XYZ file of C-alpha atoms in Angstrom:
388
model
C -74.369 105.361 29.441
C -72.660 102.123 29.657
C -68.721 102.185 29.392
C -67.226 101.220 26.260
C -63.838 99.326 26.636
C -61.257 98.890 23.917
C -60.029 95.596 23.006
C -56.948 96.237 25.175
C -58.965 97.024 28.235
C -60.879 93.910 28.174
C -57.983 91.774 27.621
C -56.434 93.136 30.463
C -59.652 92.725 32.665
C -59.554 88.770 31.372
C -56.047 87.965 31.917
C -56.495 89.108 35.145
C -58.582 86.218 35.903
C -56.436 83.502 37.174
C -58.583 80.636 35.272
C -56.071 77.831 35.293
C -57.902 75.074 34.400
C -57.998 73.098 37.871
C -59.467 76.447 39.057
C -62.823 78.236 38.818
C -63.731 80.422 35.827
C -66.830 81.850 37.316
C -65.862 85.304 38.180
C -64.676 85.690 34.504
C -68.076 84.424 33.358
C -69.701 86.887 35.505
C -67.679 89.861 34.436
C -68.338 88.873 30.851
C -71.686 88.688 31.505
C -72.044 91.696 33.665
C -70.422 93.694 30.881
C -72.509 92.551 28.217
C -75.833 93.303 30.159
C -74.302 97.003 30.612
C -74.869 97.170 26.917
C -78.066 95.469 26.851
C -77.049 92.249 25.553
C -78.830 89.175 26.792
C -75.970 86.377 27.493
C -76.514 82.667 28.979
C -74.267 80.702 30.913
C -74.122 76.817 31.051
C -72.897 75.427 34.318
C -71.132 72.205 34.149
C -73.178 69.974 36.737
C -70.166 67.756 37.487
C -68.062 70.892 38.650
C -70.361 73.857 39.158
C -67.342 75.953 39.508
C -67.131 76.156 35.863
C -69.404 77.506 32.967
C -69.574 78.446 29.563
C -71.205 81.956 28.359
C -72.880 82.683 24.865
C -74.790 85.545 23.198
C -76.637 86.647 20.114
C -76.796 90.113 18.828
C -78.411 91.139 15.734
C -81.400 89.462 14.075
C -83.225 86.658 15.555
C -82.297 84.623 12.632
C -80.348 81.847 11.777
C -77.198 82.085 9.939
C -74.631 83.982 12.112
C -71.093 83.999 12.480
C -69.824 82.606 15.728
C -66.477 83.957 17.458
C -65.553 81.090 19.618
C -62.659 80.955 22.396
C -61.890 79.170 25.349
C -61.661 80.843 28.824
C -59.201 78.707 30.809
C -55.253 79.098 30.468
C -52.756 76.503 31.594
C -50.821 76.873 34.894
C -47.458 79.223 35.528
C -46.403 76.931 38.176
C -42.397 76.143 37.729
C -42.181 78.782 35.137
C -39.837 81.740 35.354
C -41.541 84.878 34.719
C -40.460 88.474 34.314
C -43.891 89.943 35.436
C -47.192 89.132 37.026
C -48.521 86.491 34.883
C -52.269 87.618 35.432
C -51.414 91.460 34.690
C -50.898 92.429 31.260
C -47.537 94.497 30.607
C -46.499 95.793 27.597
C -42.867 95.470 26.731
C -40.820 95.710 23.363
C -43.711 95.625 21.276
C -45.524 92.911 23.043
C -48.376 92.248 25.316
C -47.133 89.977 28.113
C -49.519 87.894 30.265
C -50.788 84.512 30.865
C -53.361 84.181 27.872
C -52.623 86.933 26.380
C -51.928 84.515 22.869
C -53.671 81.749 24.300
C -56.527 82.911 23.986
C -57.871 85.818 25.779
C -56.604 88.137 23.247
C -59.197 87.001 20.817
C -61.952 86.323 23.514
C -61.580 90.332 24.198
C -61.567 91.080 20.447
C -64.744 88.986 20.289
C -66.416 90.437 22.869
C -65.604 94.092 21.829
C -66.894 93.005 18.230
C -70.207 91.473 19.899
C -70.765 94.884 21.885
C -70.264 97.011 18.846
C -72.404 94.997 16.576
C -74.945 95.698 19.151
C -74.431 99.212 19.222
C -73.903 99.800 15.782
C -76.698 97.403 14.546
C -76.020 94.373 12.043
C -78.349 92.846 9.495
C -76.408 89.472 9.946
C -76.181 88.196 13.502
C -73.110 87.789 15.386
C -72.842 85.330 18.117
C -70.135 84.656 20.961
C -69.221 81.429 22.756
C -66.751 81.233 25.287
C -65.907 77.619 26.685
C -63.885 75.982 29.387
C -61.474 73.071 30.145
C -60.207 73.277 26.437
C -56.537 72.801 27.872
C -57.351 69.806 29.488
C -58.820 68.052 26.477
C -61.305 70.208 25.007
C -63.995 68.790 27.176
C -66.135 72.136 27.871
C -67.220 72.616 24.071
C -69.384 69.909 23.316
C -71.909 70.398 26.320
C -71.742 74.052 25.761
C -72.510 73.532 22.102
C -75.739 71.481 22.722
C -76.901 74.229 25.268
C -76.580 76.613 22.496
C -79.136 74.989 20.396
C -82.143 75.621 21.831
C -81.267 78.875 23.013
C -79.592 80.681 20.062
C -80.652 80.566 16.376
C -77.990 77.813 14.569
C -75.246 79.995 13.138
C -73.465 79.145 9.994
C -69.749 79.846 10.440
C -67.469 79.461 13.401
C -64.306 81.493 13.804
C -62.380 79.369 16.470
C -59.374 82.317 17.362
C -56.971 80.213 18.464
C -53.531 81.867 17.453
C -53.130 81.547 13.714
C -50.832 84.643 12.815
C -54.526 85.536 11.463
C -54.317 82.925 8.777
C -57.102 80.464 7.538
C -56.587 77.205 9.553
C -58.979 74.746 7.606
C -57.666 71.130 9.106
C -56.418 69.798 12.567
C -55.825 65.976 13.516
C -58.065 64.859 15.851
C -56.879 63.504 19.438
C -57.907 60.479 21.557
C -56.374 59.601 24.990
C -56.676 56.537 27.316
C -55.670 56.753 31.132
C -54.095 53.105 31.439
C -53.555 51.726 34.796
C -51.954 48.566 35.179
C -52.135 46.175 38.084
C -49.184 43.757 38.342
C -48.069 41.230 41.452
C -45.231 41.886 43.713
C -42.655 39.319 44.575
C -39.020 39.730 44.936
C -37.439 40.878 41.793
C -35.032 37.642 42.068
C -38.220 35.786 41.677
C -39.197 37.853 38.913
C -40.945 34.789 36.731
C -43.564 34.344 39.458
C -44.508 37.843 39.748
C -45.804 40.308 37.030
C -44.049 43.885 36.785
C -46.963 46.393 35.917
C -43.992 48.685 34.787
C -42.596 46.156 32.542
C -45.825 45.182 31.150
C -46.542 48.780 30.717
C -43.371 49.008 28.862
C -45.007 46.716 26.308
C -47.631 48.774 25.304
C -45.496 51.861 24.950
C -43.180 49.629 22.921
C -46.458 48.830 20.605
C -46.968 52.783 20.322
C -43.232 53.163 19.033
C -43.741 50.161 16.741
C -46.965 52.006 15.223
C -45.434 55.173 14.782
C -42.258 53.402 13.012
C -44.692 52.085 10.499
C -46.942 55.141 9.971
C -43.781 57.155 9.353
C -42.513 54.610 6.771
C -46.022 54.686 5.117
C -47.004 56.974 1.850
C -49.396 59.890 3.090
C -52.243 60.380 0.975
C -53.087 64.209 -0.173
C -54.986 65.384 2.578
C -52.543 63.756 4.949
C -49.305 65.096 3.592
C -50.744 68.559 4.610
C -49.614 67.614 8.041
C -46.326 67.898 9.889
C -45.917 65.148 10.491
C -48.123 63.471 7.859
C -49.158 60.269 9.792
C -51.208 59.486 13.332
C -49.092 59.532 16.107
C -49.092 57.561 19.151
C -47.582 59.224 22.749
C -46.732 58.630 25.966
C -45.784 61.885 27.468
C -45.507 60.590 31.527
C -45.240 57.385 33.570
C -45.784 56.500 37.056
C -45.224 53.312 39.074
C -43.075 50.923 41.031
C -41.837 51.154 44.709
C -38.317 49.566 44.914
C -35.550 48.420 42.544
C -35.988 45.284 43.904
C -40.064 44.471 43.802
C -41.955 43.848 40.900
C -43.930 46.902 40.296
C -47.659 46.467 41.387
C -48.750 49.649 39.616
C -48.258 51.496 36.505
C -50.288 54.572 35.210
C -49.850 56.479 31.942
C -51.875 57.962 29.382
C -51.710 56.989 25.818
C -52.850 59.488 23.402
C -53.249 59.749 19.455
C -53.449 62.251 16.985
C -55.158 61.022 14.153
C -54.869 62.581 10.528
C -57.961 62.988 8.592
C -58.800 60.080 6.677
C -58.111 57.763 9.710
C -60.706 57.076 12.435
C -59.901 57.472 15.842
C -62.030 54.787 16.619
C -60.048 52.166 14.476
C -57.023 53.191 16.783
C -59.123 52.687 19.547
C -59.864 49.249 18.973
C -56.153 48.380 17.907
C -54.736 49.655 21.647
C -57.528 47.867 23.248
C -56.878 44.739 21.434
C -53.182 45.021 22.585
C -53.937 45.647 25.620
C -56.525 42.905 26.279
C -53.708 40.773 24.747
C -50.939 41.620 27.224
C -53.296 41.501 29.934
C -54.000 37.749 29.018
C -50.555 36.984 29.643
C -50.411 38.921 32.643
C -53.096 37.149 34.043
C -51.845 33.606 33.048
C -49.091 34.510 35.761
C -51.420 35.566 38.178
C -54.891 36.340 38.141
C -55.228 39.206 40.047
C -53.059 41.151 37.691
C -55.171 43.361 35.297
C -55.158 46.428 32.999
C -57.758 49.214 33.181
C -58.253 51.703 30.571
C -60.466 54.459 30.517
C -60.916 57.471 27.614
C -60.409 60.742 28.878
C -60.706 62.966 25.970
C -61.738 62.598 22.290
C -61.373 65.825 20.079
C -62.418 65.137 16.474
C -60.288 66.283 13.834
C -61.169 69.379 11.604
C -61.803 68.158 8.374
C -61.097 70.740 5.376
C -64.781 71.696 3.492
C -65.483 71.905 0.045
C -66.389 75.652 -0.370
C -66.735 76.095 3.570
C -68.827 79.116 4.439
C -66.342 79.759 7.370
C -63.225 79.589 5.507
C -64.572 81.784 2.505
C -65.568 84.467 5.041
C -61.979 84.472 6.587
C -60.109 84.617 3.467
C -62.594 87.365 2.225
C -61.441 89.250 5.315
C -57.864 88.548 5.585
C -56.764 87.940 2.081
C -55.030 84.923 2.843
C -55.179 82.189 0.006
C -52.793 80.053 1.698
C -53.280 76.089 2.678
C -52.833 75.605 6.444
C -53.288 72.770 8.831
C -52.050 71.917 12.224
C -51.211 68.961 14.054
C -52.782 70.152 17.360
C -56.286 69.589 18.320
C -59.096 72.573 18.888
C -62.787 73.095 19.484
C -63.022 73.670 15.523
C -63.654 69.865 15.052
C -66.239 69.902 17.702
C -68.184 72.385 16.161
C -67.888 71.029 12.694
C -69.108 67.732 14.238
C -72.007 69.539 15.342
C -72.878 70.870 12.006
C -71.359 73.965 11.621
C -69.105 75.282 9.276
C -65.590 75.811 11.086
C -62.554 77.725 10.652
C -59.264 78.634 12.974
C -58.181 82.181 13.083
C -56.823 84.057 15.362
C -53.888 86.816 16.495
C -50.511 85.500 17.798
C -48.080 82.869 17.262
C -48.903 79.296 18.611
C -45.110 79.098 19.808
C -45.838 81.653 22.482
C -48.727 79.595 23.843
C -48.183 77.945 27.257
C -44.625 79.736 27.404
C -42.897 81.694 30.615
C -43.565 85.104 29.546
C -46.264 84.458 27.227
C -47.102 87.462 24.810
C -49.130 88.666 22.140
C -47.450 91.186 19.744
C -48.838 94.519 19.835
C -49.173 94.170 16.066
C -50.861 90.883 15.737
C -53.423 92.123 18.289
C -54.139 95.036 16.223
C -54.525 92.698 13.167
C -57.155 91.158 15.058
C -58.940 94.461 16.074
C -58.619 95.390 12.043
C -60.147 91.656 11.238
C -63.044 92.320 13.701
C -63.907 95.828 12.118
C -63.766 94.446 8.682
C -66.182 91.648 9.866
C -68.452 94.356 11.460
C -68.445 96.018 8.364
C -69.846 92.554 6.342
C -72.456 92.246 9.007
C -73.658 95.641 8.099
C -73.928 94.770 4.494
């Protein structure tokens, strides 16, 4: 008889795989598939052809009909480099009512609960199907979910309600901002800084684009938000640059400058409009650069685009989660998740998972024992609903 692991035992196994986004997640996927197979559950993997050391895994139990509840999580975690940990980040350690370890909160705790629920649904039998979907590369722009969702379509009956288990303290989060980001590479023309007017400083021209973002933020902040936008903090679209690199010496106009410009777009606004506005400013500044020297230029590449999660009128996923948790509050977040990508693919989607997002990515990341138990209780209630 196959061994049945507890949610904690599963989480301990998952955390032991150091699936930092720049590393492989295949050992974790191998383990998940082997564990499911030991219980007679067929699973599927989708391998990224651009990086074959990465894969998604998904499975279906119960009747082979449409209408499944989909439990969605990601397998990758952020790095621990440069962080001070009091214990091994890839070993779950319980202290002071908390489970410490990289990913316990974001989001291998939920992944473990979802795997446990899938096995229990298969063991107990359910009248309504349940599906598991575990992606990769969520932490570097949610790039792994769209091909996984596409790969699921011909292999699994279409699900009706997706629960994305990002840490929400088991509250029903029904909306989040969309995110779009652009790698921006400016190429200038080097001269001695005493002859500044004959050269093109990529850094100083890049600063103009960054100041354009500052101006847009000021305008957005001053505008009156609509009803949906007012639910978010902040209630406007933000433009942001986190790091800038470039230049060779203090007395030389910079040859190179590079940064990523990202926009977090409130529902009701189109990311494509912000892309068009940014590219128009890029082309305007590039033309002025090339008027000084024709070899200067600005190259822009979109590196990620995550659609927002829009609150649904009578959404099936939201209604299900509210009925199981009793949560009737209104909750939205400003970070992006894979829920918007499921919604864009035609699924009803909601965010609900154990843990506090404030713990995500932190040194000594943890999920409280109480929150993990609340997630387990949620899964037991879900199984009862699927059996009815």
